[in-house]
Amino acid sequence: MIPYARWTDFKRDLFAELFDNERFRPDRYLFRGSGDANWTLSTHFDRRFAGVPLERRLALWDELIAEFRLGCADLGVPTAEVDEDRKLWALGQHFGLPTRLLDWSTSPYVAAFFAFRDHLLSRSPRYDHVAVWVLHLQNPVWSRECGVEIVTAPAFDNVRLRSQGGRFTLCRAPVGTLEDYVERFATEPALTKCVLPASDADHALADLDAMGINSYNLFPDLGGLAATATMRASLRALAE
């Protein structure tokens, strides 16, 4: 774990920590933001079916995906949208299907946005720190053979996925969290947790907005536009 006292420290020091003062390389790491530093790296599926034994849960995942695929066919979803597993999983994830995919980004700043975005005006003492997780891509533990693979879904027709630099981890191993998986199977660093104070949300979100990282650019629709307008109004209110 790397604790940062301020958002400015994170901006200044993260790349030095990860790249030893070399330039940023997008093939080295993936990043994920968490609005509460205490949350584990568990998928929507594993949280939803936490009461089901792990071995049965793996079979249930296959059954869920098969049923969703059949439903898409019945609904007339274009074959090109679901003709391979990666597209089907990403489509389901996008529309709320509980999957064993966990969202990641190629950008630490996009991850930071997702970590901070709910803390601008609704701060809670229960969530006083956020986290930006770093996944070390060069660790061999991230492979289908070992149990958790990196999935890149085609993004040509998925504007959100493209805007967010979206990648996924797909867990096939009988574990409930990625932390459990790494603890059991990794021998070299595979995950790093960066912890920042949630109270720095105003500084972080203002900086990220200046970088072009906001709800509208990540979710380019009216919902994203409304969220960005709300965020900017909130920042102005805090500055007065």
CSV table of C-alpha atoms in Angstrom, one decimal:
chain,number,residue,atom,x,y,z
A,1,MET,CA,0.0,0.0,0.0
A,2,ILE,CA,1.2,3.5,-0.8
A,3,PRO,CA,-0.5,6.3,1.3
A,4,TYR,CA,-0.7,9.8,-0.1
A,5,ALA,CA,-1.4,12.7,2.2
A,6,ARG,CA,-2.8,14.9,-0.6
A,7,TRP,CA,-4.0,14.7,-4.2
A,8,THR,CA,-1.0,16.8,-5.3
A,9,ASP,CA,1.4,14.2,-3.8
A,10,PHE,CA,-0.3,11.5,-5.9
A,11,LYS,CA,0.0,13.6,-9.1
A,12,ARG,CA,3.7,14.3,-8.4
A,13,ASP,CA,4.9,11.0,-7.1
A,14,LEU,CA,2.8,8.1,-8.7
A,15,PHE,CA,4.8,7.8,-11.9
A,16,ALA,CA,8.1,8.0,-10.1
A,17,GLU,CA,6.9,5.1,-7.9
A,18,LEU,CA,5.8,3.0,-10.8
A,19,PHE,CA,8.3,3.9,-13.5
A,20,ASP,CA,11.4,4.9,-11.6
A,21,ASN,CA,11.4,8.4,-13.2
A,22,GLU,CA,11.0,7.0,-16.7
A,23,ARG,CA,8.2,8.0,-19.0
A,24,PHE,CA,4.7,6.6,-18.6
A,25,ARG,CA,4.2,3.3,-20.5
A,26,PRO,CA,0.6,2.1,-21.0
A,27,ASP,CA,1.6,-1.6,-21.3
A,28,ARG,CA,2.8,-1.8,-17.7
A,29,TYR,CA,-0.2,-1.2,-15.5
A,30,LEU,CA,-4.0,-1.0,-15.3
A,31,PHE,CA,-5.8,1.3,-12.8
A,32,ARG,CA,-9.1,1.1,-10.9
A,33,GLY,CA,-10.7,3.7,-8.6
A,34,SER,CA,-12.6,2.8,-5.5
A,35,GLY,CA,-14.7,5.3,-3.6
A,36,ASP,CA,-13.9,3.6,-0.3
A,37,ALA,CA,-10.4,2.4,0.4
A,38,ASN,CA,-11.8,-0.4,2.4
A,39,TRP,CA,-13.8,-2.0,-0.4
A,40,THR,CA,-12.3,-5.2,-1.8
A,41,LEU,CA,-11.7,-6.0,-5.5
A,42,SER,CA,-14.8,-8.2,-5.9
A,43,THR,CA,-17.0,-8.3,-8.9
A,44,HIS,CA,-20.8,-7.5,-9.1
A,45,PHE,CA,-21.4,-11.2,-9.6
A,46,ASP,CA,-19.4,-12.3,-6.6
A,47,ARG,CA,-21.0,-9.7,-4.4
A,48,ARG,CA,-24.5,-10.6,-5.6
A,49,PHE,CA,-24.0,-14.4,-5.1
A,50,ALA,CA,-21.7,-14.2,-2.1
A,51,GLY,CA,-23.9,-16.7,-0.2
A,52,VAL,CA,-23.4,-19.4,-2.9
A,53,PRO,CA,-20.4,-21.7,-2.4
A,54,LEU,CA,-17.5,-20.8,-4.7
A,55,GLU,CA,-17.5,-24.0,-6.7
A,56,ARG,CA,-21.2,-23.7,-7.4
A,57,ARG,CA,-20.7,-20.0,-8.1
A,58,LEU,CA,-18.4,-20.8,-11.1
A,59,ALA,CA,-21.0,-23.1,-12.7
A,60,LEU,CA,-23.7,-20.4,-12.0
A,61,TRP,CA,-21.6,-17.9,-13.9
A,62,ASP,CA,-21.7,-20.1,-17.0
A,63,GLU,CA,-25.4,-20.6,-16.7
A,64,LEU,CA,-26.0,-16.9,-16.3
A,65,ILE,CA,-24.0,-16.0,-19.4
A,66,ALA,CA,-25.7,-18.8,-21.4
A,67,GLU,CA,-29.1,-17.4,-20.4
A,68,PHE,CA,-28.1,-13.9,-21.3
A,69,ARG,CA,-26.8,-15.0,-24.7
A,70,LEU,CA,-30.1,-16.8,-25.4
A,71,GLY,CA,-32.1,-13.8,-24.3
A,72,CYS,CA,-30.1,-11.5,-26.6
A,73,ALA,CA,-30.8,-13.7,-29.5
A,74,ASP,CA,-34.5,-13.8,-28.7
A,75,LEU,CA,-34.6,-10.0,-28.4
A,76,GLY,CA,-32.9,-9.6,-31.8
A,77,VAL,CA,-29.7,-8.1,-30.6
A,78,PRO,CA,-27.4,-7.9,-33.7
A,79,THR,CA,-25.2,-10.9,-34.0
A,80,ALA,CA,-22.2,-8.7,-34.4
A,81,GLU,CA,-22.7,-7.4,-30.9
A,82,VAL,CA,-22.7,-10.8,-29.2
A,83,ASP,CA,-20.8,-13.1,-31.6
A,84,GLU,CA,-17.9,-13.5,-29.2
A,85,ASP,CA,-17.6,-13.8,-25.5
A,86,ARG,CA,-15.8,-10.6,-24.8
A,87,LYS,CA,-18.5,-8.5,-26.5
A,88,LEU,CA,-21.2,-10.4,-24.7
A,89,TRP,CA,-19.6,-9.9,-21.3
A,90,ALA,CA,-19.0,-6.2,-21.9
A,91,LEU,CA,-22.5,-5.7,-23.2
A,92,GLY,CA,-24.0,-7.4,-20.1
A,93,GLN,CA,-21.7,-5.4,-17.8
A,94,HIS,CA,-22.8,-2.2,-19.5
A,95,PHE,CA,-26.5,-3.0,-18.8
A,96,GLY,CA,-26.2,-4.2,-15.3
A,97,LEU,CA,-25.7,-7.9,-15.7
A,98,PRO,CA,-23.7,-9.2,-12.7
A,99,THR,CA,-20.6,-10.5,-14.3
A,100,ARG,CA,-17.2,-11.7,-13.1
A,101,LEU,CA,-15.6,-8.8,-15.0
A,102,LEU,CA,-14.0,-6.0,-13.0
A,103,ASP,CA,-13.5,-2.7,-14.7
A,104,TRP,CA,-10.0,-1.2,-15.1
A,105,SER,CA,-8.6,1.7,-17.1
A,106,THR,CA,-5.3,2.3,-18.8
A,107,SER,CA,-5.2,5.8,-17.2
A,108,PRO,CA,-4.6,6.4,-13.5
A,109,TYR,CA,-6.4,9.7,-13.9
A,110,VAL,CA,-9.6,8.1,-15.1
A,111,ALA,CA,-9.3,5.7,-12.2
A,112,ALA,CA,-8.9,8.7,-9.8
A,113,PHE,CA,-12.0,10.3,-11.3
A,114,PHE,CA,-14.1,7.2,-10.4
A,115,ALA,CA,-12.6,7.1,-6.9
A,116,PHE,CA,-13.4,10.8,-6.1
A,117,ARG,CA,-16.6,11.5,-8.1
A,118,ASP,CA,-19.1,10.7,-5.3
A,119,HIS,CA,-17.3,12.7,-2.6
A,120,LEU,CA,-17.7,16.2,-3.7
A,121,LEU,CA,-20.7,17.3,-1.6
A,122,SER,CA,-21.8,14.0,0.0
A,123,ARG,CA,-18.8,13.3,2.2
A,124,SER,CA,-19.2,10.7,4.9
A,125,PRO,CA,-16.9,10.0,7.8
A,126,ARG,CA,-17.4,6.3,6.9
A,127,TYR,CA,-15.6,6.8,3.6
A,128,ASP,CA,-12.7,9.1,4.6
A,129,HIS,CA,-10.2,7.6,2.1
A,130,VAL,CA,-10.4,6.5,-1.5
A,131,ALA,CA,-8.1,4.1,-3.4
A,132,VAL,CA,-6.6,3.9,-6.8
A,133,TRP,CA,-5.6,0.3,-7.4
A,134,VAL,CA,-2.7,-0.5,-9.7
A,135,LEU,CA,-2.5,-3.9,-11.5
A,136,HIS,CA,0.9,-5.0,-12.6
A,137,LEU,CA,0.4,-6.4,-16.1
A,138,GLN,CA,3.8,-8.0,-16.3
A,139,ASN,CA,3.1,-10.4,-13.5
A,140,PRO,CA,2.4,-13.9,-15.0
A,141,VAL,CA,-0.4,-14.5,-12.5
A,142,TRP,CA,-2.7,-12.5,-14.8
A,143,SER,CA,-3.4,-15.2,-17.3
A,144,ARG,CA,-6.2,-17.6,-18.2
A,145,GLU,CA,-4.1,-20.5,-17.2
A,146,CYS,CA,-3.6,-19.2,-13.7
A,147,GLY,CA,-7.2,-18.1,-13.2
A,148,VAL,CA,-7.6,-14.4,-13.9
A,149,GLU,CA,-7.1,-13.0,-17.3
A,150,ILE,CA,-7.0,-9.5,-18.8
A,151,VAL,CA,-9.9,-9.0,-21.2
A,152,THR,CA,-9.9,-6.3,-23.9
A,153,ALA,CA,-13.4,-6.0,-25.5
A,154,PRO,CA,-13.7,-4.5,-29.0
A,155,ALA,CA,-14.4,-0.8,-28.4
A,156,PHE,CA,-15.2,0.5,-32.0
A,157,ASP,CA,-18.9,0.6,-31.3
A,158,ASN,CA,-18.6,1.2,-27.5
A,159,VAL,CA,-17.9,4.9,-27.0
A,160,ARG,CA,-17.8,4.6,-23.2
A,161,LEU,CA,-15.3,1.8,-23.2
A,162,ARG,CA,-13.1,3.7,-25.7
A,163,SER,CA,-13.3,7.0,-23.7
A,164,GLN,CA,-12.3,5.3,-20.5
A,165,GLY,CA,-9.4,3.2,-21.8
A,166,GLY,CA,-11.5,0.3,-20.5
A,167,ARG,CA,-10.0,-3.1,-19.8
A,168,PHE,CA,-11.4,-5.9,-17.6
A,169,THR,CA,-10.2,-8.7,-15.4
A,170,LEU,CA,-12.1,-11.9,-15.8
A,171,CYS,CA,-11.9,-14.2,-12.8
A,172,ARG,CA,-12.2,-17.9,-13.4
A,173,ALA,CA,-10.5,-19.0,-10.2
A,174,PRO,CA,-12.5,-20.1,-7.1
A,175,VAL,CA,-11.9,-17.0,-5.1
A,176,GLY,CA,-14.1,-14.1,-4.0
A,177,THR,CA,-11.7,-11.2,-4.4
A,178,LEU,CA,-8.6,-10.4,-6.5
A,179,GLU,CA,-6.7,-9.8,-3.2
A,180,ASP,CA,-7.4,-13.4,-2.2
A,181,TYR,CA,-6.3,-14.6,-5.6
A,182,VAL,CA,-3.0,-12.6,-5.5
A,183,GLU,CA,-2.3,-13.7,-2.0
A,184,ARG,CA,-2.7,-17.4,-3.0
A,185,PHE,CA,-1.0,-17.5,-6.3
A,186,ALA,CA,1.3,-14.5,-6.9
A,187,THR,CA,5.0,-14.5,-5.9
A,188,GLU,CA,5.9,-11.0,-7.1
A,189,PRO,CA,4.0,-7.7,-6.8
A,190,ALA,CA,0.7,-8.0,-8.7
A,191,LEU,CA,-1.5,-5.3,-7.1
A,192,THR,CA,-0.6,-2.0,-5.4
A,193,LYS,CA,-3.2,0.1,-3.5
A,194,CYS,CA,-2.8,3.8,-3.4
A,195,VAL,CA,-4.8,5.5,-0.7
A,196,LEU,CA,-5.8,9.2,-0.8
A,197,PRO,CA,-8.0,11.4,1.5
A,198,ALA,CA,-11.6,11.7,0.2
A,199,SER,CA,-11.6,15.3,1.4
A,200,ASP,CA,-9.4,16.2,-1.6
A,201,ALA,CA,-12.2,15.5,-4.0
A,202,ASP,CA,-12.7,19.1,-5.0
A,203,HIS,CA,-9.0,19.6,-5.9
A,204,ALA,CA,-8.8,16.3,-7.7
A,205,LEU,CA,-12.0,16.7,-9.7
A,206,ALA,CA,-11.2,20.3,-10.7
A,207,ASP,CA,-7.8,19.1,-12.0
A,208,LEU,CA,-9.2,16.1,-13.8
A,209,ASP,CA,-11.9,18.3,-15.4
A,210,ALA,CA,-9.1,20.5,-16.8
A,211,MET,CA,-7.5,17.3,-18.2
A,212,GLY,CA,-10.8,16.6,-20.0
A,213,ILE,CA,-11.7,13.8,-17.6
A,214,ASN,CA,-15.2,14.3,-16.4
A,215,SER,CA,-18.6,12.5,-16.6
A,216,TYR,CA,-19.5,13.9,-20.0
A,217,ASN,CA,-16.3,12.8,-21.7
A,218,LEU,CA,-16.4,9.4,-20.1
A,219,PHE,CA,-20.2,9.0,-20.6
A,220,PRO,CA,-20.9,11.1,-23.7
A,221,ASP,CA,-24.7,11.4,-23.3
A,222,LEU,CA,-27.2,13.6,-21.6
A,223,GLY,CA,-26.7,11.8,-18.3
A,224,GLY,CA,-22.9,12.5,-18.4
A,225,LEU,CA,-23.6,16.1,-19.4
A,226,ALA,CA,-25.9,16.6,-16.4
A,227,ALA,CA,-23.4,15.0,-14.0
A,228,THR,CA,-20.6,17.3,-15.3
A,229,ALA,CA,-22.8,20.4,-15.0
A,230,THR,CA,-23.7,19.4,-11.4
A,231,MET,CA,-20.0,18.8,-10.6
A,232,ARG,CA,-18.9,22.2,-11.9
A,233,ALA,CA,-21.7,23.9,-10.0
A,234,SER,CA,-20.7,22.1,-6.9
A,235,LEU,CA,-17.1,23.2,-7.3
A,236,ARG,CA,-18.2,26.8,-7.7
A,237,ALA,CA,-20.3,26.5,-4.6
A,238,LEU,CA,-17.4,25.2,-2.6
A,239,ALA,CA,-15.2,28.0,-3.8
A,240,GLU,CA,-17.5,30.7,-2.6
